Each structure stands twice: as structure tokens, then as C-alpha cells.
PDB file of C-alpha atoms in Angstrom:
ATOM      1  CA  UNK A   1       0.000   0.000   0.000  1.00 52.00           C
ATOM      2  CA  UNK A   2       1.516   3.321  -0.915  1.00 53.00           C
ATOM      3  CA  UNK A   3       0.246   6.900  -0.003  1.00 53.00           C
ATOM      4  CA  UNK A   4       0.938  10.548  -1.027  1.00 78.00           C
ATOM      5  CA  UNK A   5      -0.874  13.731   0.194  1.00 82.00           C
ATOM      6  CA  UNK A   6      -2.872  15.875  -2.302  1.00 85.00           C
ATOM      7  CA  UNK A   7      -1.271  19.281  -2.823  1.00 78.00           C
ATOM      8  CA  UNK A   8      -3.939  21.512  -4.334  1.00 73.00           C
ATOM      9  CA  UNK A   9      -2.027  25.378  -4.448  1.00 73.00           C
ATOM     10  CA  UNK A  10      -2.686  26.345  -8.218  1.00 75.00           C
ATOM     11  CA  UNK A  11       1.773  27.217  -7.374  1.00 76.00           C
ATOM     12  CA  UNK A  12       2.247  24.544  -6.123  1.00 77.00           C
ATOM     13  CA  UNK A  13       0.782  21.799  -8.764  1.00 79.00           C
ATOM     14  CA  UNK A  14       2.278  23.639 -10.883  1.00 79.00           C
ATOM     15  CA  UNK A  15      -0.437  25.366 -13.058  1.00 79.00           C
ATOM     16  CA  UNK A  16      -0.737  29.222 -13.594  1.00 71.00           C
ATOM     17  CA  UNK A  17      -4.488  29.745 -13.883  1.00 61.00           C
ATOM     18  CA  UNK A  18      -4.073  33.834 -13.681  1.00 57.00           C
ATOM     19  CA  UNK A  19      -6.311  33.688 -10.440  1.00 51.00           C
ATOM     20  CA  UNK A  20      -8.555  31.161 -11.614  1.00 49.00           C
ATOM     21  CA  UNK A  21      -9.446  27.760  -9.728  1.00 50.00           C
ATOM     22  CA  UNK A  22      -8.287  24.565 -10.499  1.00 69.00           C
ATOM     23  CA  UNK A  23     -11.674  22.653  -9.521  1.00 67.00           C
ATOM     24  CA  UNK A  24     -14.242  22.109 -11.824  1.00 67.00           C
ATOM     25  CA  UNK A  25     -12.163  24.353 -13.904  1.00 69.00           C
ATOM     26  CA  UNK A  26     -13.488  25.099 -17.481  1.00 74.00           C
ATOM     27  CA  UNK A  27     -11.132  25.432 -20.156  1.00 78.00           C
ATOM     28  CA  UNK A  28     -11.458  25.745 -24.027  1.00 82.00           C
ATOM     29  CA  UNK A  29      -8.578  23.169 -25.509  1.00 88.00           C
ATOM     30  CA  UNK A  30      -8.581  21.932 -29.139  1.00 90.00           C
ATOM     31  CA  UNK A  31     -11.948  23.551 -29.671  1.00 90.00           C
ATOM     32  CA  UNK A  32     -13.966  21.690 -27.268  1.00 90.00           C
ATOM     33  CA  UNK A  33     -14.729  22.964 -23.606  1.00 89.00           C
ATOM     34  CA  UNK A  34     -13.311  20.624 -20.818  1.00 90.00           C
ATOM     35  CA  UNK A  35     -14.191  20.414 -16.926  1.00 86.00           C
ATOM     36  CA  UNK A  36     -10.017  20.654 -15.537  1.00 89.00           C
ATOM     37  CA  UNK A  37      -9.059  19.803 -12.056  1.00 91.00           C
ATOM     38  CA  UNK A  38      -5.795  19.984 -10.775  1.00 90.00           C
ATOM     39  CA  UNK A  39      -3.955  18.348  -8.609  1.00 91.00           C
ATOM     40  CA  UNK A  40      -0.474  17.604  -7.492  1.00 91.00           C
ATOM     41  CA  UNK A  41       0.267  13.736  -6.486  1.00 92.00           C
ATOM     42  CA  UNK A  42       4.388  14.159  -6.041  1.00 90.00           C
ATOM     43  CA  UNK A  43       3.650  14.730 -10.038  1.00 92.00           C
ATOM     44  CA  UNK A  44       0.991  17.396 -11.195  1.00 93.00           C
ATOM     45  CA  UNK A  45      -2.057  16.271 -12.669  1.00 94.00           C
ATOM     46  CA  UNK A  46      -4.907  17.314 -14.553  1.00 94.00           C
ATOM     47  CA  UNK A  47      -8.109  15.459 -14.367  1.00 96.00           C
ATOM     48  CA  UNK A  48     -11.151  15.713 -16.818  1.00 95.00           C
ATOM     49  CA  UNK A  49     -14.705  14.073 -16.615  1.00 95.00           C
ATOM     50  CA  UNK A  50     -15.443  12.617 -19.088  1.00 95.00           C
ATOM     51  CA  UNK A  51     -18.643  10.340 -21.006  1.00 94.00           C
ATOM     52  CA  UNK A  52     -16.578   7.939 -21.844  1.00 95.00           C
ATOM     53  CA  UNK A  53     -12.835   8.138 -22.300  1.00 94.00           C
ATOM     54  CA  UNK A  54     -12.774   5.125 -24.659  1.00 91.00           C
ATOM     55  CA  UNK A  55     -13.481   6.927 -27.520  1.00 93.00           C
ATOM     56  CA  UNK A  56     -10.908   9.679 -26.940  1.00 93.00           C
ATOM     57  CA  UNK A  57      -8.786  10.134 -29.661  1.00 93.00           C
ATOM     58  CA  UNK A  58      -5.960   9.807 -26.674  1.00 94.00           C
ATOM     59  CA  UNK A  59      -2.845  10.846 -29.420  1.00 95.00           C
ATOM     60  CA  UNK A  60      -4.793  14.139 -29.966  1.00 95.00           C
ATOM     61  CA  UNK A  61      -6.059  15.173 -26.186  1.00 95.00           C
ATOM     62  CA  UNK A  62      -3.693  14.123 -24.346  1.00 96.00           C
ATOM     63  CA  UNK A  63      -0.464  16.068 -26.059  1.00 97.00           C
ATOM     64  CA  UNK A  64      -2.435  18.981 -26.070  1.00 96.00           C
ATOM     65  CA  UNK A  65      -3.376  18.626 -22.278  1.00 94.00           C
ATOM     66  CA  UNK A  66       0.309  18.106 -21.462  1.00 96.00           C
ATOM     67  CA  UNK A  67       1.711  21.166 -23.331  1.00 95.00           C
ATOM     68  CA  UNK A  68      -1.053  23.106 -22.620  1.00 91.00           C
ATOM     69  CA  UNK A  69      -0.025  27.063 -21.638  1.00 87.00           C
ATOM     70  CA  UNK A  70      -1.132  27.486 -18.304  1.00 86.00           C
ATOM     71  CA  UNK A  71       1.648  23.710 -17.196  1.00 89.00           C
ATOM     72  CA  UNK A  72       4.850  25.295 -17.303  1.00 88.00           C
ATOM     73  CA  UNK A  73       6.210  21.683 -16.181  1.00 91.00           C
ATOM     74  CA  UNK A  74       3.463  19.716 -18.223  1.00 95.00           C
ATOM     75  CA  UNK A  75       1.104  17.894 -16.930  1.00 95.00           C
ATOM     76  CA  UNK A  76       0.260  14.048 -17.000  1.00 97.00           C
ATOM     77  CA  UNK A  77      -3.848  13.889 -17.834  1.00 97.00           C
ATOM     78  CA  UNK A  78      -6.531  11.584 -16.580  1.00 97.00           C
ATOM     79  CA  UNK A  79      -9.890  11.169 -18.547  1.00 97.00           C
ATOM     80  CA  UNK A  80     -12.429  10.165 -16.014  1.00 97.00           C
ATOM     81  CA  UNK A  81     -15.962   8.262 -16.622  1.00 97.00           C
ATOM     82  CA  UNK A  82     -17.899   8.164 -12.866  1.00 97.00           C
ATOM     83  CA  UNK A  83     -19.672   4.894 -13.824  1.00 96.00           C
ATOM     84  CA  UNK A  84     -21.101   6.058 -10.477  1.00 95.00           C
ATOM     85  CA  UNK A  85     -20.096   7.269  -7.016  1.00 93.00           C
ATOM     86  CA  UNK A  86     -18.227   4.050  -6.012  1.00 93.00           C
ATOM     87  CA  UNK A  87     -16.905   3.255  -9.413  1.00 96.00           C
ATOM     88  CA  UNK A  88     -14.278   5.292 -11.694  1.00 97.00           C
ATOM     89  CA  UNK A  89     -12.837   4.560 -15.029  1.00 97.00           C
ATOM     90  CA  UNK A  90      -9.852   6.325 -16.569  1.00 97.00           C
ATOM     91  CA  UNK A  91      -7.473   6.236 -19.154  1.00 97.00           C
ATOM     92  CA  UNK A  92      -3.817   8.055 -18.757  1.00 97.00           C
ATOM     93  CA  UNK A  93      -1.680  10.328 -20.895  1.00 98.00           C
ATOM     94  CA  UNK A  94       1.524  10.309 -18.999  1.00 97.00           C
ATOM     95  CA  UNK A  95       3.640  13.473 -19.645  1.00 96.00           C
ATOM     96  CA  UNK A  96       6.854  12.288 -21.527  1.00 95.00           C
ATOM     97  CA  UNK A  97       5.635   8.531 -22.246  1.00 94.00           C
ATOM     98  CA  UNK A  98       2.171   8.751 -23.955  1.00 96.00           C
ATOM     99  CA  UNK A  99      -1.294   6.640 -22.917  1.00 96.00           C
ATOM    100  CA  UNK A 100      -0.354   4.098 -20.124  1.00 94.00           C
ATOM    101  CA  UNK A 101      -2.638   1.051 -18.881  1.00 92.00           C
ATOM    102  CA  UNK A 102      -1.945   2.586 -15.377  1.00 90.00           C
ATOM    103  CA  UNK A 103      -1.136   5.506 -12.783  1.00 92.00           C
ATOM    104  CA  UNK A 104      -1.148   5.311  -9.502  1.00 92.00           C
ATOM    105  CA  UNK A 105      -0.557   8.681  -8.625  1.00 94.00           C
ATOM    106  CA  UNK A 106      -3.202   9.532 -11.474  1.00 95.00           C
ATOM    107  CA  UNK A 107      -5.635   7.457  -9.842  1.00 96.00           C
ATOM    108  CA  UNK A 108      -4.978   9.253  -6.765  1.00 95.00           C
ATOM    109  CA  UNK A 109      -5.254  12.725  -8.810  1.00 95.00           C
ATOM    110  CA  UNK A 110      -8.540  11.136 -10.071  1.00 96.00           C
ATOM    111  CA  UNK A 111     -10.221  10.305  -6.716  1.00 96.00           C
ATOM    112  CA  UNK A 112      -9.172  13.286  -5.203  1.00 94.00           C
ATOM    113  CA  UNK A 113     -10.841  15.623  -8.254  1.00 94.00           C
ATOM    114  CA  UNK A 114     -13.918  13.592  -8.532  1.00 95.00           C
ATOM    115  CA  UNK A 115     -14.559  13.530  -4.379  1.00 94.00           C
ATOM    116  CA  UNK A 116     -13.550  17.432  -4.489  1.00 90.00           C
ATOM    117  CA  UNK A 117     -16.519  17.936  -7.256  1.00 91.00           C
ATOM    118  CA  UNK A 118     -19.115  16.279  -5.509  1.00 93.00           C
ATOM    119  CA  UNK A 119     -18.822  12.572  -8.091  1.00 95.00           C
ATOM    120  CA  UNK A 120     -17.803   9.783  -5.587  1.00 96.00           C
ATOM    121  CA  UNK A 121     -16.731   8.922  -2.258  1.00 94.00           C
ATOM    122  CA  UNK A 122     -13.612   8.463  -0.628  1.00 94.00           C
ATOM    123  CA  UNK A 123     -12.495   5.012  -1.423  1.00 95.00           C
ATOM    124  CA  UNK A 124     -13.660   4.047  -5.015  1.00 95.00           C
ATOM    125  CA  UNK A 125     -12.549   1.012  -7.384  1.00 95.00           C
ATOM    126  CA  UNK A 126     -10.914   2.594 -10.437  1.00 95.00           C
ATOM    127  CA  UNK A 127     -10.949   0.566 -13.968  1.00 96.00           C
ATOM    128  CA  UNK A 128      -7.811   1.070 -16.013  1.00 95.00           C
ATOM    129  CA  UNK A 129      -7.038  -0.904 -19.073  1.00 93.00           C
ATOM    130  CA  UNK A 130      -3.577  -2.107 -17.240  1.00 90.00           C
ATOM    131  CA  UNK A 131      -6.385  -3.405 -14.062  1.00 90.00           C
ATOM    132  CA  UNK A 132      -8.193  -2.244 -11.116  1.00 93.00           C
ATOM    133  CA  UNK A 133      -6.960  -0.112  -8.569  1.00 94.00           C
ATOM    134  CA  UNK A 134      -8.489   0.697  -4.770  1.00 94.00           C
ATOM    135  CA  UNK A 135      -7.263   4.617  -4.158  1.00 95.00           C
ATOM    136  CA  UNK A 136      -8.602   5.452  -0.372  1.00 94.00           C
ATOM    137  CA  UNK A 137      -8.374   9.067   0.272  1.00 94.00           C
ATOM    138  CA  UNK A 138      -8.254   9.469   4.123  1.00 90.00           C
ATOM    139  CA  UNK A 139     -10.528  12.309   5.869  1.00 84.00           C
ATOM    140  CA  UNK A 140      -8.719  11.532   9.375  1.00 82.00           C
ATOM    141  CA  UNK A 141      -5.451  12.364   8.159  1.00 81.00           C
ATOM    142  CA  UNK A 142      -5.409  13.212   4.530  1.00 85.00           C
ATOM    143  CA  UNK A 143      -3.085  11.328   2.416  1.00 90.00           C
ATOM    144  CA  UNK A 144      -4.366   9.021  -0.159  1.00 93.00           C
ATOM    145  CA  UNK A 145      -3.468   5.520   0.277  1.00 92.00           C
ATOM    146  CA  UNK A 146      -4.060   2.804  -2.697  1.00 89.00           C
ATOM    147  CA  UNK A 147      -3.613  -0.830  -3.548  1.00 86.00           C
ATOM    148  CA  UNK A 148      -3.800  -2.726  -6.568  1.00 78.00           C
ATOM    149  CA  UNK A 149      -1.397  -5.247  -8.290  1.00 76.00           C
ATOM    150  CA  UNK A 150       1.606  -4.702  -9.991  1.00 75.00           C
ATOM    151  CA  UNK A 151       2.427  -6.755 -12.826  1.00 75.00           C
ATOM    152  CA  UNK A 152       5.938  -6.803 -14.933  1.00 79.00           C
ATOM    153  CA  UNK A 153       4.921  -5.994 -18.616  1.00 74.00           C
ATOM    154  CA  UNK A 154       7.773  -5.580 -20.648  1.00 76.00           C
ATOM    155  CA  UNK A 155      11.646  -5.598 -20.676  1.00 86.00           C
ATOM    156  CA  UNK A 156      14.058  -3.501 -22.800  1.00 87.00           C
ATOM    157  CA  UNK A 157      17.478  -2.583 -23.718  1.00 90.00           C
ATOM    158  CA  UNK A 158      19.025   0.789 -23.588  1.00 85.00           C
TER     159      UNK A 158
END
């Protein structure tokens, strides 16, 4: 079981919304107008609801997400389907590396965003095309704890 604490400081995520806030944001990206939450998870994050992330065009969203103005680090990007309040699907674009079949700290991001916006409770399955994860996001003490497998999927050469 790991944990991290949510940092939520528009300075401190890093994002530079000119005075606006980071939850249940809405911003205008590749002509379409997207709900943005931020949040920092050691790594920042931006999360976006979503009807159904599986037919995101992923190559397209996600880049622009990343190197969007207002990330002066970039940004890794969740896009988040609340099946309901105690379910969660998502699929990742992780800043550098492209679509992922997992994050844990963007699960985190995720649970954190949707419980912050009113979409689901505190400790919420989350469906990601690598598996399931279990993020737990403490009220008593505030860090957000998760499990979930881990599962060796490839090996390379440098």
C-alpha cells in the first residue's frame, strides 16, 4: 500500500491559472470545452470528466493537455468516466511517455478531483485498461493511500 498527500495550491501543482481555480475548472482546448481539475500527487495532474474516455482520440487530447499554456512543467492527464459514485474509469496520458494502462498517482489525482466535485466517495474502485486499482483518500489524516497489483509488462534494452 503506498500513499501521497494531495497538494492543491494552483503554485504549487504547478499550473498558472491567472487567479482562476483549479476545480471544476473550465477550459477551451482543441476547440472543445473541458471540466479541468488539478492536482499535485508528487507529479501534477490534470483530471477531466469525461462520457466515456474510450473513444478519446488519446494521441490528440492528451499532447495537447500536457503542453497546454497554463503547465509550465506539463502535466500528466486523466480522462475520467464516474460509472457512479463508487466506481471510476480512466485512461492516462503520462507526460513524456504517452497513454499508459496505469497511474497510480493519477488514480490518486482522479479520486481526489472527482470527491472534491461532488462525483464519488472516498475510497472508489478505479478501472484502467492495465487493471483495477483501490485509491482510499483518508478524511482523518489526509493522504491518499491505494492498492492494486503490480504486474511486470515488458523488458528492454538501452
Amino acid at each position: 500500500m503506498a500513499s501521497s498527500t494531495p497538494v492543491l495550491k494552483p503554485s504549487d501543482v504547478p499550473v498558472d491559472p491567472s487567479g482562476l481555480m483549479v476545480m471544476s475548472h473550465r477550459w477551451q482546448v482543441l476547440g472543445q470545452r473541458w471540466w479541468i481539475t488539478c492536482v499535485r500527487m508528487g507529479k501534477p495532474h490534470c483530471v477531466i470528466f469525461v462520457r466515456d474516455p474510450g473513444v478519446l482520440e488519446l494521441n490528440s487530447s492528451g499532447p495537447a493537455f500536457e503542453h497546454y499554456f497554463l503547465f509550465p512543467r506539463r502535466t500528466n492527464v486523466e480522462f475520467v468516466r464516474v460509472i457512479s459514485r463508487d466506481v471510476l474509469q480512466m485512461r492516462v496520458w503520462e507526460r513524456g511517455n504517452g497513454e499508459t494502462l496505469a497511474c497510480g498517482t493519477g488514480a490518486c489525482a482522479a479520486l481526489v478531483a472527482a470527491v472534491l466535485c461532488g462525483h464519488a466517495d472516498r475510497k472508489v474502485p478505479m478501472k484502467l485498461a492495465g487493471g483495477n486499482l483501490m485509491p482510499h483518500w483518508t478524511a482523518e489524516d489526509n493522504p491518499v493511500y491505494q492498492t492494486g497489483p503490480a504486474a511486470f509488462v515488458f523488458d528492454g534494452k538501452w
